[in-house]
Tab-separated table of C-alpha atoms in Angstrom:
chain	number	residue	atom	x	y	z
K	1	MET	CA	0.000	0.000	0.000
K	2	THR	CA	2.780	2.361	0.961
K	3	ASP	CA	4.609	1.264	-2.172
K	4	ALA	CA	1.654	2.167	-4.343
K	5	ALA	CA	1.352	5.516	-2.638
K	6	ALA	CA	5.003	6.219	-3.345
K	7	GLY	CA	5.207	4.530	-6.745
K	8	ASP	CA	4.922	5.806	-10.270
K	9	PRO	CA	2.239	8.368	-11.141
K	10	LEU	CA	-0.344	5.874	-12.339
K	11	SER	CA	0.090	3.691	-9.241
K	12	ARG	CA	-0.484	6.762	-7.122
K	13	THR	CA	-3.598	7.509	-9.133
K	14	PHE	CA	-5.069	4.057	-8.584
K	15	PHE	CA	-4.076	4.066	-4.932
K	16	ALA	CA	-5.880	7.382	-4.541
K	17	LEU	CA	-8.966	6.098	-6.363
K	18	ALA	CA	-9.146	2.931	-4.265
K	19	ASP	CA	-10.654	4.778	-1.288
K	20	PRO	CA	-14.423	5.437	-1.323
K	21	THR	CA	-14.132	8.703	0.613
K	22	ARG	CA	-11.627	10.016	-1.884
K	23	ARG	CA	-13.863	8.998	-4.778
K	24	ALA	CA	-16.712	10.845	-3.085
K	25	ILE	CA	-14.501	13.892	-2.735
K	26	LEU	CA	-13.746	13.701	-6.461
K	27	ALA	CA	-17.445	13.389	-7.232
K	28	ARG	CA	-18.105	16.507	-5.174
K	29	LEU	CA	-15.322	18.376	-6.959
K	30	ALA	CA	-16.752	17.383	-10.315
K	31	GLU	CA	-19.528	19.848	-9.495
K	32	GLY	CA	-17.029	22.629	-8.947
K	33	PRO	CA	-14.148	23.769	-6.724
K	34	ALA	CA	-14.636	23.602	-2.957
K	35	THR	CA	-12.832	24.508	0.234
K	36	ILE	CA	-11.616	21.838	2.654
K	37	GLY	CA	-14.452	22.811	4.979
K	38	GLU	CA	-17.046	22.329	2.258
K	39	LEU	CA	-15.550	18.970	1.391
K	40	ALA	CA	-15.671	17.841	5.035
K	41	GLU	CA	-19.340	18.729	5.549
K	42	PRO	CA	-21.093	15.737	3.945
K	43	PHE	CA	-18.704	13.186	5.429
K	44	ALA	CA	-18.723	13.975	9.150
K	45	LEU	CA	-14.946	13.888	8.985
K	46	SER	CA	-12.500	16.137	10.764
K	47	LEU	CA	-10.723	18.794	8.760
K	48	PRO	CA	-7.309	17.141	9.257
K	49	THR	CA	-8.710	13.844	7.941
K	50	VAL	CA	-10.117	15.521	4.861
K	51	SER	CA	-6.837	17.355	4.402
K	52	ARG	CA	-5.016	14.028	4.413
K	53	HIS	CA	-7.320	12.658	1.713
K	54	VAL	CA	-6.876	15.836	-0.289
K	55	LYS	CA	-3.111	15.472	-0.026
K	56	VAL	CA	-3.264	11.905	-1.419
K	57	LEU	CA	-5.471	13.056	-4.300
K	58	GLU	CA	-3.152	15.959	-4.982
K	59	ARG	CA	-0.060	13.746	-5.020
K	60	ALA	CA	-1.888	11.489	-7.474
K	61	GLY	CA	-2.384	14.413	-9.823
K	62	LEU	CA	-6.157	14.134	-9.525
K	63	ILE	CA	-6.797	17.497	-7.924
K	64	ALA	CA	-5.038	20.809	-7.572
K	65	LYS	CA	-5.146	23.471	-4.906
K	66	GLU	CA	-5.697	27.068	-5.815
K	67	ARG	CA	-5.644	30.150	-3.700
K	68	ASN	CA	-8.399	32.673	-4.167
K	69	ALA	CA	-8.517	36.062	-2.496
K	70	GLN	CA	-9.191	34.606	0.937
K	71	TRP	CA	-9.910	30.905	0.649
K	72	ARG	CA	-7.805	28.006	-0.388
K	73	THR	CA	-9.962	25.934	-2.673
K	74	VAL	CA	-9.465	22.560	-4.277
K	75	ARG	CA	-10.394	21.687	-7.833
K	76	LEU	CA	-10.218	18.679	-10.124
K	77	ASP	CA	-7.133	18.174	-12.244
K	78	SER	CA	-8.327	16.240	-15.232
K	79	ALA	CA	-4.857	15.173	-16.394
K	80	GLY	CA	-4.528	12.497	-13.709
K	81	LEU	CA	-8.016	11.166	-14.336
K	82	LYS	CA	-7.438	11.025	-18.042
K	83	ALA	CA	-4.250	9.026	-17.575
K	84	ALA	CA	-6.109	6.456	-15.481
K	85	ASP	CA	-9.064	6.217	-17.783
K	86	ASP	CA	-7.039	6.042	-20.978
K	87	TRP	CA	-4.852	3.237	-19.736
K	88	LEU	CA	-6.682	0.414	-21.484
K	89	ALA	CA	-7.993	2.521	-24.350
K	90	PRO	CA	-5.598	1.081	-26.960
K	91	TYR	CA	-6.646	-2.464	-26.074
K	92	ARG	CA	-10.301	-1.563	-26.176
K	93	ALA	CA	-9.712	-0.074	-29.616
K	94	PHE	CA	-7.767	-3.153	-30.721
K	95	PHE	CA	-10.587	-5.529	-29.857
K	96	GLU	CA	-13.252	-3.226	-31.269
K	97	GLN	CA	-11.411	-3.395	-34.540
K	98	ARG	CA	-11.037	-7.176	-34.333
K	99	PHE	CA	-14.761	-7.553	-33.744
K	100	ASP	CA	-15.547	-5.523	-36.854
K	101	ALA	CA	-13.543	-8.172	-38.678
K	102	LEU	CA	-15.385	-10.915	-36.751
K	103	GLU	CA	-18.712	-9.549	-37.922
K	104	ALA	CA	-17.526	-9.473	-41.504
K	105	HIS	CA	-16.298	-13.044	-41.151
K	106	LEU	CA	-19.591	-14.221	-39.645
K	107	LYS	CA	-21.381	-12.986	-42.710
K	108	SER	CA	-19.167	-15.135	-44.911
K	109	MET	CA	-19.659	-18.125	-42.587
K	110	LYS	CA	-23.405	-18.185	-42.920
K	111	THR	CA	-24.424	-21.122	-45.082
K	112	THR	CA	-27.749	-19.564	-46.017
K	113	PRO	CA	-27.030	-15.866	-46.273
K	114	LYS	CA	-29.964	-13.510	-46.278
K	115	ASP	CA	-30.418	-11.069	-49.093
K	116	ARG	CA	-28.686	-7.854	-48.295
K	117	SER	CA	-28.118	-4.767	-50.292
W	1	MET	CA	-16.572	13.947	-16.906
W	2	THR	CA	-19.067	13.912	-14.058
W	3	ALA	CA	-20.457	10.595	-15.211
W	4	THR	CA	-17.010	9.034	-15.203
W	5	LEU	CA	-16.459	10.198	-11.679
W	6	SER	CA	-19.531	8.711	-10.104
W	7	GLY	CA	-19.002	5.832	-7.742
W	8	GLN	CA	-16.538	3.131	-8.692
W	9	THR	CA	-16.966	3.398	-12.411
W	10	LEU	CA	-13.648	5.000	-13.017
W	11	THR	CA	-11.583	2.508	-11.062
W	12	GLU	CA	-13.353	-0.425	-12.626
W	13	SER	CA	-13.044	0.922	-16.116
W	14	ALA	CA	-9.382	1.508	-15.478
W	15	ARG	CA	-8.800	-2.170	-14.608
W	16	SER	CA	-11.055	-3.745	-17.176
W	17	PHE	CA	-13.176	-2.997	-20.175
W	18	THR	CA	-16.257	-4.565	-21.683
W	19	LEU	CA	-17.333	-4.428	-25.308
W	20	THR	CA	-20.908	-5.399	-26.094
W	21	ARG	CA	-22.349	-5.738	-29.544
W	22	VAL	CA	-25.110	-7.703	-31.224
W	23	VAL	CA	-23.802	-9.640	-34.204
W	24	ASP	CA	-25.888	-10.938	-37.061
W	25	ALA	CA	-25.277	-14.675	-36.611
W	26	PRO	CA	-26.525	-17.356	-34.220
W	27	PRO	CA	-24.421	-18.176	-31.102
W	28	GLU	CA	-23.262	-21.468	-32.602
W	29	LEU	CA	-21.635	-19.684	-35.522
W	30	VAL	CA	-20.018	-17.053	-33.299
W	31	TYR	CA	-18.660	-19.763	-31.029
W	32	ARG	CA	-17.165	-21.579	-34.003
W	33	ALA	CA	-15.602	-18.352	-35.251
W	34	TRP	CA	-13.748	-18.187	-31.931
W	35	THR	CA	-12.802	-21.849	-31.570
W	36	GLU	CA	-12.103	-23.294	-35.032
W	37	ALA	CA	-8.776	-22.619	-36.712
W	38	GLU	CA	-10.289	-22.269	-40.176
W	39	HIS	CA	-12.617	-19.551	-38.895
W	40	LEU	CA	-10.283	-17.622	-36.603
W	41	THR	CA	-8.953	-15.834	-39.668
W	42	TRP	CA	-10.689	-12.635	-38.566
W	43	TYR	CA	-8.240	-12.245	-35.679
W	44	PRO	CA	-5.138	-11.041	-37.584
W	45	ASN	CA	-5.010	-7.704	-39.339
W	46	ASP	CA	-7.259	-8.023	-42.381
W	47	SER	CA	-5.616	-5.149	-44.208
W	48	ARG	CA	-2.337	-7.081	-44.378
W	49	PRO	CA	-1.458	-10.172	-46.430
W	50	VAL	CA	-2.565	-13.344	-44.651
W	51	PRO	CA	0.504	-14.918	-42.990
W	52	ASP	CA	1.523	-18.359	-44.246
W	53	GLU	CA	1.849	-19.741	-40.748
W	54	PRO	CA	-1.286	-21.719	-39.938
W	55	ILE	CA	-3.611	-20.681	-37.146
W	56	GLU	CA	-3.546	-23.250	-34.346
W	57	VAL	CA	-6.503	-23.944	-32.087
W	58	ASP	CA	-6.688	-26.511	-29.310
W	59	ALA	CA	-10.135	-25.759	-27.956
W	60	ARG	CA	-10.163	-27.331	-24.498
W	61	PRO	CA	-9.269	-25.978	-21.062
W	62	GLY	CA	-5.484	-25.603	-20.962
W	63	GLY	CA	-5.302	-25.583	-24.760
W	64	GLU	CA	-4.296	-22.536	-26.722
W	65	PHE	CA	-5.085	-20.624	-29.833
W	66	ARG	CA	-2.152	-19.146	-31.707
W	67	VAL	CA	-2.399	-16.641	-34.496
W	68	LEU	CA	0.480	-14.913	-36.227
W	69	MET	CA	-0.276	-11.219	-36.193
W	70	ASP	CA	1.060	-9.184	-39.073
W	71	GLU	CA	0.570	-5.759	-37.626
W	72	TYR	CA	2.378	-3.879	-40.324
W	73	GLU	CA	5.423	-4.326	-42.562
W	74	GLY	CA	8.231	-5.566	-40.332
W	75	LYS	CA	6.135	-6.179	-37.244
W	76	ARG	CA	4.944	-9.731	-36.714
W	77	TYR	CA	4.312	-11.585	-33.508
W	78	TRP	CA	2.339	-14.528	-32.209
W	79	ALA	CA	-0.844	-13.633	-30.421
W	80	GLY	CA	-3.639	-15.680	-28.948
W	81	GLY	CA	-4.814	-17.098	-25.680
W	82	ARG	CA	-4.891	-20.075	-23.333
W	83	TYR	CA	-8.373	-21.408	-22.682
W	84	LEU	CA	-9.606	-21.667	-19.126
W	85	GLU	CA	-13.221	-22.453	-19.815
W	86	LEU	CA	-15.251	-23.449	-22.852
W	87	VAL	CA	-19.028	-23.788	-22.781
W	88	PRO	CA	-20.170	-24.495	-26.331
W	89	PHE	CA	-22.161	-21.647	-27.895
W	90	GLU	CA	-22.200	-19.746	-24.555
W	91	ARG	CA	-18.899	-18.854	-23.040
W	92	ILE	CA	-15.177	-18.777	-23.673
W	93	VAL	CA	-12.700	-17.700	-21.010
W	94	PHE	CA	-9.023	-17.399	-21.824
W	95	GLN	CA	-5.800	-15.949	-20.565
W	96	TRP	CA	-4.674	-13.369	-23.063
W	97	GLY	CA	-1.326	-14.214	-24.619
W	98	VAL	CA	0.812	-17.047	-25.985
W	99	ARG	CA	4.119	-18.684	-25.213
W	100	GLY	CA	6.861	-16.806	-26.997
W	101	GLY	CA	4.492	-14.188	-28.360
W	102	TRP	CA	2.770	-11.141	-27.002
W	103	PRO	CA	1.657	-11.059	-24.297
W	104	ASP	CA	4.257	-13.745	-23.528
W	105	LEU	CA	2.722	-16.315	-21.191
W	106	ASP	CA	6.204	-17.708	-20.486
W	107	GLU	CA	7.069	-14.402	-18.872
W	108	ILE	CA	3.873	-13.684	-17.005
W	109	PRO	CA	3.048	-15.674	-13.852
W	110	GLU	CA	-0.231	-17.595	-13.871
W	111	ASP	CA	-2.009	-15.267	-11.438
W	112	GLN	CA	-0.963	-12.129	-13.281
W	113	ARG	CA	-2.427	-12.816	-16.702
W	114	PHE	CA	-5.173	-10.759	-18.258
W	115	ILE	CA	-8.425	-12.683	-18.361
W	116	CYS	CA	-10.692	-12.332	-21.377
W	117	THR	CA	-14.254	-13.588	-21.379
W	118	VAL	CA	-16.535	-13.985	-24.376
W	119	ALA	CA	-20.169	-14.426	-23.348
W	120	LEU	CA	-22.695	-15.328	-26.036
W	121	ALA	CA	-26.475	-15.132	-25.743
W	122	PRO	CA	-29.111	-15.581	-28.410
W	123	VAL	CA	-31.127	-12.493	-29.301
W	124	GLY	CA	-34.756	-12.684	-30.435
W	125	ASP	CA	-35.373	-15.810	-32.472
W	126	GLY	CA	-31.737	-16.824	-32.020
W	127	SER	CA	-30.531	-15.674	-35.410
W	128	LYS	CA	-28.511	-12.933	-33.746
W	129	THR	CA	-26.121	-13.057	-30.815
W	130	GLU	CA	-25.236	-10.670	-28.060
W	131	HIS	CA	-21.444	-10.823	-27.939
W	132	VAL	CA	-20.047	-9.503	-24.657
W	133	PHE	CA	-16.287	-9.331	-24.398
W	134	THR	CA	-14.573	-8.448	-21.144
W	135	CYS	CA	-10.860	-8.010	-20.641
W	136	ALA	CA	-9.768	-7.673	-17.021
W	137	VAL	CA	-6.494	-6.981	-15.263
W	138	PRO	CA	-6.074	-9.657	-12.559
W	139	ALA	CA	-6.231	-8.460	-8.962
W	140	ALA	CA	-2.771	-9.891	-8.288
W	141	LEU	CA	-1.193	-7.594	-10.860
W	142	THR	CA	-0.141	-4.172	-9.639
W	143	ASP	CA	-0.944	-1.290	-11.912
W	144	ALA	CA	2.740	-0.580	-12.371
W	145	ASP	CA	3.488	-4.168	-13.455
W	146	ALA	CA	0.469	-4.328	-15.744
W	147	GLN	CA	1.572	-1.169	-17.450
W	148	LYS	CA	5.128	-2.376	-17.713
W	149	TRP	CA	4.289	-5.482	-19.718
W	150	LEU	CA	1.564	-3.816	-21.695
W	151	ALA	CA	4.103	-1.270	-22.793
W	152	THR	CA	6.694	-3.888	-23.777
W	153	GLY	CA	7.430	-3.459	-27.429
W	154	MET	CA	3.867	-2.581	-28.214
W	155	LYS	CA	3.647	1.173	-28.046
W	156	GLN	CA	4.406	1.610	-31.711
W	157	GLY	CA	2.129	-1.194	-32.805
W	158	TRP	CA	-0.796	0.227	-30.919
W	159	ALA	CA	-0.150	3.692	-32.227
W	160	THR	CA	-0.435	2.219	-35.704
W	161	THR	CA	-3.627	0.432	-34.754
W	162	ILE	CA	-5.166	3.615	-33.499
W	163	ALA	CA	-4.032	5.543	-36.549
W	164	ARG	CA	-5.652	2.922	-38.741
W	165	LEU	CA	-8.857	3.142	-36.746
W	166	ALA	CA	-8.924	6.887	-37.063
W	167	ALA	CA	-8.220	6.806	-40.798
């Protein structure tokens, strides 16, 4: 666990995403930036606990802190999310393409093909 | 992006993917297209000359299918899978890869192999088939390790695949 937290960027991303509270924090941030206090509200968690979660998410490249006039707010950083979500994309694309070929082959396999234009 | 973020969807999609499509053939035909050497010809790249090396299929648990992939000029490798489960006309489960090919099953421990599942179900009067394909990263494989072997020698090949798709 500690290894994953300290590992390469993608490992950190998955480690960060493995925790339900942190996923909930991300879901909240998907609606817009929030302060630590606003993030803590729905979870009945202490501010230091939320801060720890925020730190993990920040290290994973999933969120970024920004300082407004008075308040320190947290917002989503889509780069980290994209990296995690795109991970298997080439393989998905590979098999999609193979299955186009499968469909074409199935047509030729049919012993009694239907009329088609 | 909000949809992707809800619940566990993101994590799950990052460790597996599922492709569902309805194909215009009965389950028996689709099953044969997956498990008979003479019909597995759809697996290699159809825009390249068909390799001379015969497709091999040993359709029983522990058996393998081997297909020489001719990705593009100068890039050829054995691909395929090792069957774990075969239920005629319904279900095929295999470890993705082949010995000495890519992914190389000689290099990847048993519990760290990608698992692919093909689930077939008749649609309507049975003349069509719902073809559900799932490819999952095994729990025992760390993300870093999975990425490492996925990246092995394949980056360029996949880039070509994507370029071809986009063309």
